[in-house]
Amino acid sequence: MKPMIEIKDLHKSYGNVEVLKGIDLTVRQGEVVVIIGPSGSGKSTALRCINRLEEISSGCIKVDGFDLYAEDTDINYVRTEAGMVFQQFNLFPHLSVLQNVTIGPVKVRKMPRQEAEILGQKLLEKVGLPDKAHAYPEQLSGGQKQRVAIARSLAMQPKVILFDEPTSALDPELVGEVLDVMKRLAAEGMTMVVVTHEMAFAKEVADRVIFIDQGRIQEENIPSEFFDNPSNPRLREFLGKVA
Ligand code: ADP
Ligand code: MG
C-alpha cells in the first residue's frame, strides 16, 4: 500500500522549548496507527502538525504525496486531506446535528446543500444516529456528540482521520459506542492515527503502536510485540501504570 502520511525529521518548538525533537513516521493507506505516551510528551502537537493547525519548526509532512507546508499550499485543501476528531467534540451548539455535519462540505467543498444533506444522513446512519439529524448537540449524550463529530469529519471525505483522545472526555459507559464506530471505519480501510489511552483498542485494532516520550518516538511495533515485549524502559514503566 502507498504511503498516506510521510513525516520526516519533524521538529516543533514553542518559543525556545522544543516539543518535537525529530519525528519520522510513515503511515500507509488503510493503516491504523495508535500513539500512546505520557501527558505533555507531544502527542497532540504531532497530530496538530499533520492537520496544519500548527506551524512547524523544521522537517517535512506529506499527506498523499502533498507537502502540507509548501509555500503555495492552500490551507483549505489541507483540511480536506486530513480530518481531525478532538477530545472536546467542538460541535456548533446553535446548529442541528445535520447542519453540523453538512456545514463543511457546503462551505468548504461547495457541495450543493441537498447533496450534502443526503451524504450527511448517510453518515449519521453509519455512526448509528439515523434519527438524530434534527436534534441539537445539547440534547445528545457525550458518546452521541462524539459520533456526530466523527460523521462531520467523514463528511469532508478526508484521506486520513486523526483522533486525539476521542474517548477521554466520555463517561466510561459511553466509550464503547465511539470505539465501535472507529473499529468499523478501520475495517472499511480508513487510514487512521489515534492518540488514546484505550490499550484494548490499540491491541485489537492497531496495525502499529507508537510510544512517544519527550518529543521522540521511543518505540514502534506491531501490537503483540509492543505490549508483550517492550524494550524501552520508560515504555515498560508507562505500560505498568496504565495497564
Ligand atoms: P500531549 O498531547 O502528549 O499531552 P502536547 O502535544 O499537548 O502533549 O504538549 C506537549 C508540550 O508542549 C507540553 O509541554 C505543552 O505544555 C506544550 N504546549 C502545547 N501546546 C502549546 C502552546 N500552544 N504553547 C506553548 N506550549 C505548548
Ligand atoms: Mg494531548
PDB file of C-alpha atoms and ligand atoms in Angstrom:
ATOM      1  CA  MET A   1       0.000   0.000   0.000  1.00  0.00           C
ATOM      2  CA  LYS A   2       1.183   3.509  -0.793  1.00  0.00           C
ATOM      3  CA  PRO A   3       2.337   5.901   1.939  1.00  0.00           C
ATOM      4  CA  MET A   4      -0.533   8.185   3.026  1.00  0.00           C
ATOM      5  CA  ILE A   5       1.307  10.195   5.675  1.00  0.00           C
ATOM      6  CA  GLU A   6       5.054  10.776   5.485  1.00  0.00           C
ATOM      7  CA  ILE A   7       6.713  12.680   8.296  1.00  0.00           C
ATOM      8  CA  LYS A   8      10.431  13.376   8.030  1.00  0.00           C
ATOM      9  CA  ASP A   9      12.565  14.809  10.831  1.00  0.00           C
ATOM     10  CA  LEU A  10       9.734  16.919  12.250  1.00  0.00           C
ATOM     11  CA  HIS A  11      10.800  19.488  14.821  1.00  0.00           C
ATOM     12  CA  LYS A  12       8.402  21.800  16.605  1.00  0.00           C
ATOM     13  CA  SER A  13       9.184  24.379  19.257  1.00  0.00           C
ATOM     14  CA  TYR A  14       7.010  26.725  21.257  1.00  0.00           C
ATOM     15  CA  GLY A  15       9.259  29.702  21.941  1.00  0.00           C
ATOM     16  CA  ASN A  16      12.551  28.146  22.944  1.00  0.00           C
ATOM     17  CA  VAL A  17      11.020  24.915  24.204  1.00  0.00           C
ATOM     18  CA  GLU A  18      11.440  22.109  21.682  1.00  0.00           C
ATOM     19  CA  VAL A  19       8.386  19.840  21.980  1.00  0.00           C
ATOM     20  CA  LEU A  20       9.002  17.551  18.974  1.00  0.00           C
ATOM     21  CA  LYS A  21      12.657  16.630  18.543  1.00  0.00           C
ATOM     22  CA  GLY A  22      12.775  14.840  15.223  1.00  0.00           C
ATOM     23  CA  ILE A  23       9.787  12.619  14.416  1.00  0.00           C
ATOM     24  CA  ASP A  24       9.962  10.217  11.456  1.00  0.00           C
ATOM     25  CA  LEU A  25       6.828   8.292  10.650  1.00  0.00           C
ATOM     26  CA  THR A  26       5.214   6.767   7.592  1.00  0.00           C
ATOM     27  CA  VAL A  27       1.584   5.625   7.654  1.00  0.00           C
ATOM     28  CA  ARG A  28       0.404   3.553   4.718  1.00  0.00           C
ATOM     29  CA  GLN A  29      -3.014   3.667   3.124  1.00  0.00           C
ATOM     30  CA  GLY A  30      -5.541   1.795   5.263  1.00  0.00           C
ATOM     31  CA  GLU A  31      -3.198   1.512   8.213  1.00  0.00           C
ATOM     32  CA  VAL A  32      -4.287   2.220  11.787  1.00  0.00           C
ATOM     33  CA  VAL A  33      -1.514   3.652  13.938  1.00  0.00           C
ATOM     34  CA  VAL A  34      -2.106   4.175  17.646  1.00  0.00           C
ATOM     35  CA  ILE A  35       0.063   6.639  19.554  1.00  0.00           C
ATOM     36  CA  ILE A  36       0.461   6.381  23.290  1.00  0.00           C
ATOM     37  CA  GLY A  37       2.644   8.277  25.700  1.00  0.00           C
ATOM     38  CA  PRO A  38       2.691  10.337  28.873  1.00  0.00           C
ATOM     39  CA  SER A  39       0.893  13.651  29.194  1.00  0.00           C
ATOM     40  CA  GLY A  40       2.933  16.509  27.734  1.00  0.00           C
ATOM     41  CA  SER A  41       5.062  14.254  25.521  1.00  0.00           C
ATOM     42  CA  GLY A  42       3.927  15.944  22.272  1.00  0.00           C
ATOM     43  CA  LYS A  43       1.174  13.607  21.009  1.00  0.00           C
ATOM     44  CA  SER A  44      -1.401  16.331  20.348  1.00  0.00           C
ATOM     45  CA  THR A  45       1.236  18.626  18.882  1.00  0.00           C
ATOM     46  CA  ALA A  46       2.242  15.906  16.421  1.00  0.00           C
ATOM     47  CA  LEU A  47      -1.382  15.345  15.318  1.00  0.00           C
ATOM     48  CA  ARG A  48      -1.978  19.080  15.012  1.00  0.00           C
ATOM     49  CA  CYS A  49       1.037  19.368  12.735  1.00  0.00           C
ATOM     50  CA  ILE A  50      -0.456  16.695  10.428  1.00  0.00           C
ATOM     51  CA  ASN A  51      -3.558  18.870  10.065  1.00  0.00           C
ATOM     52  CA  ARG A  52      -1.556  22.086   9.817  1.00  0.00           C
ATOM     53  CA  LEU A  53      -3.102  23.517  12.929  1.00  0.00           C
ATOM     54  CA  GLU A  54       0.479  24.455  13.864  1.00  0.00           C
ATOM     55  CA  GLU A  55       3.435  25.893  12.026  1.00  0.00           C
ATOM     56  CA  ILE A  56       6.377  23.514  12.205  1.00  0.00           C
ATOM     57  CA  SER A  57       9.948  24.493  13.042  1.00  0.00           C
ATOM     58  CA  SER A  58      11.580  22.172  10.505  1.00  0.00           C
ATOM     59  CA  GLY A  59      11.070  18.904   8.684  1.00  0.00           C
ATOM     60  CA  CYS A  60       8.523  17.774   6.150  1.00  0.00           C
ATOM     61  CA  ILE A  61       4.987  16.356   6.286  1.00  0.00           C
ATOM     62  CA  LYS A  62       3.229  14.953   3.245  1.00  0.00           C
ATOM     63  CA  VAL A  63      -0.310  13.605   3.068  1.00  0.00           C
ATOM     64  CA  ASP A  64      -0.956  11.513  -0.039  1.00  0.00           C
ATOM     65  CA  GLY A  65       2.190  12.967  -1.571  1.00  0.00           C
ATOM     66  CA  PHE A  66       1.058  16.530  -0.946  1.00  0.00           C
ATOM     67  CA  ASP A  67       3.531  18.713   1.002  1.00  0.00           C
ATOM     68  CA  LEU A  68       1.445  20.377   3.745  1.00  0.00           C
ATOM     69  CA  TYR A  69       3.989  23.073   4.479  1.00  0.00           C
ATOM     70  CA  ALA A  70       5.000  24.003   0.937  1.00  0.00           C
ATOM     71  CA  GLU A  71       4.691  27.758   0.447  1.00  0.00           C
ATOM     72  CA  ASP A  72       1.942  27.610  -2.161  1.00  0.00           C
ATOM     73  CA  THR A  73      -0.224  25.175  -0.200  1.00  0.00           C
ATOM     74  CA  ASP A  74      -3.915  26.037   0.117  1.00  0.00           C
ATOM     75  CA  ILE A  75      -4.839  25.599   3.776  1.00  0.00           C
ATOM     76  CA  ASN A  76      -8.447  24.689   2.989  1.00  0.00           C
ATOM     77  CA  TYR A  77      -7.239  21.934   0.728  1.00  0.00           C
ATOM     78  CA  VAL A  78      -5.070  20.597   3.572  1.00  0.00           C
ATOM     79  CA  ARG A  79      -8.087  20.412   5.844  1.00  0.00           C
ATOM     80  CA  THR A  80      -9.853  18.225   3.291  1.00  0.00           C
ATOM     81  CA  GLU A  81      -6.876  15.847   3.196  1.00  0.00           C
ATOM     82  CA  ALA A  82      -6.800  15.119   6.920  1.00  0.00           C
ATOM     83  CA  GLY A  83      -9.829  15.253   9.211  1.00  0.00           C
ATOM     84  CA  MET A  84      -9.488  15.592  12.956  1.00  0.00           C
ATOM     85  CA  VAL A  85     -11.608  14.413  15.882  1.00  0.00           C
ATOM     86  CA  PHE A  86     -10.889  16.080  19.225  1.00  0.00           C
ATOM     87  CA  GLN A  87     -11.391  15.110  22.838  1.00  0.00           C
ATOM     88  CA  GLN A  88     -13.837  18.021  23.198  1.00  0.00           C
ATOM     89  CA  PHE A  89     -16.256  17.459  20.350  1.00  0.00           C
ATOM     90  CA  ASN A  90     -16.383  21.132  19.257  1.00  0.00           C
ATOM     91  CA  LEU A  91     -19.853  20.893  17.696  1.00  0.00           C
ATOM     92  CA  PHE A  92     -21.634  24.161  16.881  1.00  0.00           C
ATOM     93  CA  PRO A  93     -24.295  24.397  19.633  1.00  0.00           C
ATOM     94  CA  HIS A  94     -26.673  26.559  17.601  1.00  0.00           C
ATOM     95  CA  LEU A  95     -26.725  24.181  14.611  1.00  0.00           C
ATOM     96  CA  SER A  96     -28.659  20.939  14.333  1.00  0.00           C
ATOM     97  CA  VAL A  97     -26.795  17.654  14.092  1.00  0.00           C
ATOM     98  CA  LEU A  98     -27.345  17.508  10.324  1.00  0.00           C
ATOM     99  CA  GLN A  99     -26.220  21.134   9.911  1.00  0.00           C
ATOM    100  CA  ASN A 100     -23.075  20.376  11.919  1.00  0.00           C
ATOM    101  CA  VAL A 101     -22.304  17.513   9.549  1.00  0.00           C
ATOM    102  CA  THR A 102     -23.109  19.381   6.319  1.00  0.00           C
ATOM    103  CA  ILE A 103     -21.551  22.791   7.013  1.00  0.00           C
ATOM    104  CA  GLY A 104     -18.059  21.644   5.983  1.00  0.00           C
ATOM    105  CA  PRO A 105     -18.979  20.144   2.602  1.00  0.00           C
ATOM    106  CA  VAL A 106     -21.298  23.073   1.806  1.00  0.00           C
ATOM    107  CA  LYS A 107     -18.940  25.891   2.829  1.00  0.00           C
ATOM    108  CA  VAL A 108     -15.518  24.422   2.026  1.00  0.00           C
ATOM    109  CA  ARG A 109     -16.219  21.860  -0.680  1.00  0.00           C
ATOM    110  CA  LYS A 110     -19.047  23.925  -2.237  1.00  0.00           C
ATOM    111  CA  MET A 111     -21.284  20.859  -2.341  1.00  0.00           C
ATOM    112  CA  PRO A 112     -24.951  21.643  -3.153  1.00  0.00           C
ATOM    113  CA  ARG A 113     -26.947  21.627   0.097  1.00  0.00           C
ATOM    114  CA  GLN A 114     -29.281  18.847  -0.970  1.00  0.00           C
ATOM    115  CA  GLU A 115     -26.410  16.581  -1.905  1.00  0.00           C
ATOM    116  CA  ALA A 116     -24.675  17.389   1.385  1.00  0.00           C
ATOM    117  CA  GLU A 117     -27.824  16.502   3.306  1.00  0.00           C
ATOM    118  CA  ILE A 118     -28.110  13.127   1.594  1.00  0.00           C
ATOM    119  CA  LEU A 119     -24.452  12.469   2.407  1.00  0.00           C
ATOM    120  CA  GLY A 120     -24.957  13.737   5.980  1.00  0.00           C
ATOM    121  CA  GLN A 121     -27.923  11.471   6.563  1.00  0.00           C
ATOM    122  CA  LYS A 122     -25.950   8.516   5.246  1.00  0.00           C
ATOM    123  CA  LEU A 123     -23.080   9.313   7.584  1.00  0.00           C
ATOM    124  CA  LEU A 124     -25.415   9.647  10.566  1.00  0.00           C
ATOM    125  CA  GLU A 125     -26.638   6.150   9.763  1.00  0.00           C
ATOM    126  CA  LYS A 126     -23.043   4.987   9.619  1.00  0.00           C
ATOM    127  CA  VAL A 127     -22.343   6.280  13.146  1.00  0.00           C
ATOM    128  CA  GLY A 128     -25.613   4.812  14.450  1.00  0.00           C
ATOM    129  CA  LEU A 129     -27.583   8.066  14.762  1.00  0.00           C
ATOM    130  CA  PRO A 130     -30.073   7.996  11.868  1.00  0.00           C
ATOM    131  CA  ASP A 131     -32.853   9.611  13.927  1.00  0.00           C
ATOM    132  CA  LYS A 132     -30.819  12.488  15.414  1.00  0.00           C
ATOM    133  CA  ALA A 133     -30.481  14.666  12.297  1.00  0.00           C
ATOM    134  CA  HIS A 134     -32.728  17.389  13.668  1.00  0.00           C
ATOM    135  CA  ALA A 135     -31.609  17.211  17.299  1.00  0.00           C
ATOM    136  CA  TYR A 136     -29.261  19.844  18.756  1.00  0.00           C
ATOM    137  CA  PRO A 137     -25.945  18.990  20.393  1.00  0.00           C
ATOM    138  CA  GLU A 138     -27.181  19.803  23.914  1.00  0.00           C
ATOM    139  CA  GLN A 139     -29.824  17.084  23.545  1.00  0.00           C
ATOM    140  CA  LEU A 140     -27.193  14.404  22.971  1.00  0.00           C
ATOM    141  CA  SER A 141     -25.012  12.344  25.295  1.00  0.00           C
ATOM    142  CA  GLY A 142     -21.255  12.721  25.082  1.00  0.00           C
ATOM    143  CA  GLY A 143     -20.941   9.499  23.113  1.00  0.00           C
ATOM    144  CA  GLN A 144     -23.570  10.649  20.625  1.00  0.00           C
ATOM    145  CA  LYS A 145     -21.845  14.046  20.277  1.00  0.00           C
ATOM    146  CA  GLN A 146     -18.552  12.380  19.529  1.00  0.00           C
ATOM    147  CA  ARG A 147     -20.202  10.146  16.920  1.00  0.00           C
ATOM    148  CA  VAL A 148     -21.624  13.300  15.282  1.00  0.00           C
ATOM    149  CA  ALA A 149     -18.113  14.767  15.334  1.00  0.00           C
ATOM    150  CA  ILE A 150     -16.854  11.665  13.531  1.00  0.00           C
ATOM    151  CA  ALA A 151     -19.652  11.965  10.940  1.00  0.00           C
ATOM    152  CA  ARG A 152     -18.755  15.640  10.486  1.00  0.00           C
ATOM    153  CA  SER A 153     -15.157  14.720   9.881  1.00  0.00           C
ATOM    154  CA  LEU A 154     -16.144  11.994   7.368  1.00  0.00           C
ATOM    155  CA  ALA A 155     -18.385  14.456   5.508  1.00  0.00           C
ATOM    156  CA  MET A 156     -15.255  16.201   4.235  1.00  0.00           C
ATOM    157  CA  GLN A 157     -14.251  12.896   2.654  1.00  0.00           C
ATOM    158  CA  PRO A 158     -10.715  13.085   4.049  1.00  0.00           C
ATOM    159  CA  LYS A 159      -7.962  10.664   3.116  1.00  0.00           C
ATOM    160  CA  VAL A 160      -6.879  10.339   6.723  1.00  0.00           C
ATOM    161  CA  ILE A 161      -8.579  10.855  10.083  1.00  0.00           C
ATOM    162  CA  LEU A 162      -6.625  11.916  13.149  1.00  0.00           C
ATOM    163  CA  PHE A 163      -8.187  11.170  16.530  1.00  0.00           C
ATOM    164  CA  ASP A 164      -6.877  12.986  19.618  1.00  0.00           C
ATOM    165  CA  GLU A 165      -8.075  11.112  22.709  1.00  0.00           C
ATOM    166  CA  PRO A 166     -11.605  10.810  21.296  1.00  0.00           C
ATOM    167  CA  THR A 167     -12.972   8.969  24.316  1.00  0.00           C
ATOM    168  CA  SER A 168     -11.133  10.729  27.150  1.00  0.00           C
ATOM    169  CA  ALA A 169     -13.963  13.159  27.904  1.00  0.00           C
ATOM    170  CA  LEU A 170     -16.631  10.441  27.995  1.00  0.00           C
ATOM    171  CA  ASP A 171     -18.262   8.629  30.883  1.00  0.00           C
ATOM    172  CA  PRO A 172     -16.941   5.059  30.892  1.00  0.00           C
ATOM    173  CA  GLU A 173     -20.221   3.525  29.747  1.00  0.00           C
ATOM    174  CA  LEU A 174     -20.181   5.691  26.598  1.00  0.00           C
ATOM    175  CA  VAL A 175     -16.644   4.863  25.473  1.00  0.00           C
ATOM    176  CA  GLY A 176     -17.596   1.600  23.741  1.00  0.00           C
ATOM    177  CA  GLU A 177     -20.082   3.098  21.291  1.00  0.00           C
ATOM    178  CA  VAL A 178     -17.426   5.525  20.000  1.00  0.00           C
ATOM    179  CA  LEU A 179     -14.710   2.872  19.787  1.00  0.00           C
ATOM    180  CA  ASP A 180     -17.152   0.640  17.870  1.00  0.00           C
ATOM    181  CA  VAL A 181     -17.625   3.338  15.226  1.00  0.00           C
ATOM    182  CA  MET A 182     -13.850   3.736  14.977  1.00  0.00           C
ATOM    183  CA  LYS A 183     -13.395  -0.023  14.621  1.00  0.00           C
ATOM    184  CA  ARG A 184     -15.886  -0.065  11.769  1.00  0.00           C
ATOM    185  CA  LEU A 185     -14.037   2.758   9.999  1.00  0.00           C
ATOM    186  CA  ALA A 186     -10.777   0.880  10.398  1.00  0.00           C
ATOM    187  CA  ALA A 187     -12.350  -2.275   8.975  1.00  0.00           C
ATOM    188  CA  GLU A 188     -13.568  -0.270   5.971  1.00  0.00           C
ATOM    189  CA  GLY A 189      -9.983   0.715   5.240  1.00  0.00           C
ATOM    190  CA  MET A 190      -9.798   4.278   6.551  1.00  0.00           C
ATOM    191  CA  THR A 191      -6.269   5.446   7.288  1.00  0.00           C
ATOM    192  CA  MET A 192      -6.250   6.485  10.946  1.00  0.00           C
ATOM    193  CA  VAL A 193      -3.851   7.884  13.517  1.00  0.00           C
ATOM    194  CA  VAL A 194      -5.284   7.576  17.003  1.00  0.00           C
ATOM    195  CA  VAL A 195      -3.935   9.025  20.237  1.00  0.00           C
ATOM    196  CA  THR A 196      -5.625   7.110  23.030  1.00  0.00           C
ATOM    197  CA  HIS A 197      -5.245   5.530  26.445  1.00  0.00           C
ATOM    198  CA  GLU A 198      -7.528   2.662  25.426  1.00  0.00           C
ATOM    199  CA  MET A 199      -4.999  -0.152  25.380  1.00  0.00           C
ATOM    200  CA  ALA A 200      -7.573  -2.811  24.477  1.00  0.00           C
ATOM    201  CA  PHE A 201      -8.459  -0.806  21.370  1.00  0.00           C
ATOM    202  CA  ALA A 202      -4.776  -0.498  20.463  1.00  0.00           C
ATOM    203  CA  LYS A 203      -4.255  -4.252  20.849  1.00  0.00           C
ATOM    204  CA  GLU A 204      -7.311  -5.135  18.813  1.00  0.00           C
ATOM    205  CA  VAL A 205      -7.348  -2.526  16.055  1.00  0.00           C
ATOM    206  CA  ALA A 206      -3.874  -1.061  15.575  1.00  0.00           C
ATOM    207  CA  ASP A 207      -1.562  -2.260  12.844  1.00  0.00           C
ATOM    208  CA  ARG A 208       1.241  -0.481  14.697  1.00  0.00           C
ATOM    209  CA  VAL A 209       1.606   1.132  18.075  1.00  0.00           C
ATOM    210  CA  ILE A 210       3.970   4.008  18.774  1.00  0.00           C
ATOM    211  CA  PHE A 211       5.274   5.274  22.083  1.00  0.00           C
ATOM    212  CA  ILE A 212       6.139   8.974  22.124  1.00  0.00           C
ATOM    213  CA  ASP A 213       8.059  10.281  25.089  1.00  0.00           C
ATOM    214  CA  GLN A 214       9.975  13.543  25.485  1.00  0.00           C
ATOM    215  CA  GLY A 215       9.224  14.573  21.910  1.00  0.00           C
ATOM    216  CA  ARG A 216      10.621  11.461  20.250  1.00  0.00           C
ATOM    217  CA  ILE A 217       9.300   8.124  19.016  1.00  0.00           C
ATOM    218  CA  GLN A 218      10.882   5.776  21.540  1.00  0.00           C
ATOM    219  CA  GLU A 219       9.301   2.540  20.369  1.00  0.00           C
ATOM    220  CA  GLU A 220       7.246   1.364  17.411  1.00  0.00           C
ATOM    221  CA  ASN A 221       5.982  -2.152  16.794  1.00  0.00           C
ATOM    222  CA  ILE A 222       3.069  -4.405  15.964  1.00  0.00           C
ATOM    223  CA  PRO A 223       0.710  -4.553  18.979  1.00  0.00           C
ATOM    224  CA  SER A 224       1.631  -8.051  20.174  1.00  0.00           C
ATOM    225  CA  GLU A 225       5.360  -7.240  20.341  1.00  0.00           C
ATOM    226  CA  PHE A 226       4.756  -3.733  21.597  1.00  0.00           C
ATOM    227  CA  PHE A 227       2.711  -4.814  24.593  1.00  0.00           C
ATOM    228  CA  ASP A 228       4.261  -8.212  25.368  1.00  0.00           C
ATOM    229  CA  ASN A 229       7.874  -7.369  24.673  1.00  0.00           C
ATOM    230  CA  PRO A 230       8.516  -3.653  25.214  1.00  0.00           C
ATOM    231  CA  SER A 231      12.208  -2.819  25.069  1.00  0.00           C
ATOM    232  CA  ASN A 232      12.244   0.836  26.133  1.00  0.00           C
ATOM    233  CA  PRO A 233      12.364   1.069  29.953  1.00  0.00           C
ATOM    234  CA  ARG A 234      10.146   4.150  30.035  1.00  0.00           C
ATOM    235  CA  LEU A 235       7.543   2.314  27.938  1.00  0.00           C
ATOM    236  CA  ARG A 236       7.662  -0.609  30.364  1.00  0.00           C
ATOM    237  CA  GLU A 237       7.103   1.810  33.224  1.00  0.00           C
ATOM    238  CA  PHE A 238       4.292   3.562  31.319  1.00  0.00           C
ATOM    239  CA  LEU A 239       2.524   0.283  30.492  1.00  0.00           C
ATOM    240  CA  GLY A 240       2.847  -0.735  34.121  1.00  0.00           C
ATOM    241  CA  LYS A 241       0.893   2.374  35.146  1.00  0.00           C
ATOM    242  CA  VAL A 242      -1.878   2.300  32.531  1.00  0.00           C
ATOM    243  CA  ALA A 243      -2.485  -1.431  32.096  1.00  0.00           C
TER     244      ALA A 243
HETATM  245  P1  ADP B   1       0.336  15.559  24.869  1.00  0.00           P
HETATM  246  O1  ADP B   1      -0.771  15.661  23.884  1.00  0.00           O
HETATM  247  O2  ADP B   1       1.267  14.417  24.638  1.00  0.00           O
HETATM  248  O3  ADP B   1      -0.174  15.571  26.283  1.00  0.00           O
HETATM  249  P2  ADP B   1       1.038  18.182  23.895  1.00  0.00           P
HETATM  250  O4  ADP B   1       1.426  17.972  22.491  1.00  0.00           O
HETATM  251  O5  ADP B   1      -0.308  18.768  24.163  1.00  0.00           O
HETATM  252  O6  ADP B   1       1.265  16.852  24.726  1.00  0.00           O
HETATM  253  O7  ADP B   1       2.083  19.163  24.581  1.00  0.00           O
HETATM  254  C1  ADP B   1       3.488  18.938  24.545  1.00  0.00           C
HETATM  255  C2  ADP B   1       4.193  20.077  25.244  1.00  0.00           C
HETATM  256  O8  ADP B   1       4.008  21.287  24.516  1.00  0.00           O
HETATM  257  C3  ADP B   1       3.697  20.346  26.657  1.00  0.00           C
HETATM  258  O9  ADP B   1       4.788  20.674  27.474  1.00  0.00           O
HETATM  259  C4  ADP B   1       2.787  21.534  26.471  1.00  0.00           C
HETATM  260  O10 ADP B   1       2.739  22.303  27.640  1.00  0.00           O
HETATM  261  C5  ADP B   1       3.448  22.285  25.337  1.00  0.00           C
HETATM  262  N1  ADP B   1       2.480  23.047  24.523  1.00  0.00           N
HETATM  263  C6  ADP B   1       1.437  22.539  23.850  1.00  0.00           C
HETATM  264  N2  ADP B   1       0.780  23.497  23.172  1.00  0.00           N
HETATM  265  C7  ADP B   1       1.433  24.659  23.438  1.00  0.00           C
HETATM  266  C8  ADP B   1       1.252  26.045  23.048  1.00  0.00           C
HETATM  267  N3  ADP B   1       0.256  26.409  22.212  1.00  0.00           N
HETATM  268  N4  ADP B   1       2.133  26.947  23.527  1.00  0.00           N
HETATM  269  C9  ADP B   1       3.143  26.590  24.339  1.00  0.00           C
HETATM  270  N5  ADP B   1       3.381  25.328  24.748  1.00  0.00           N
HETATM  271  C10 ADP B   1       2.535  24.377  24.314  1.00  0.00           C
HETATM  272 MG    MG B   2      -2.808  15.674  24.112  1.00  0.00          MG
END
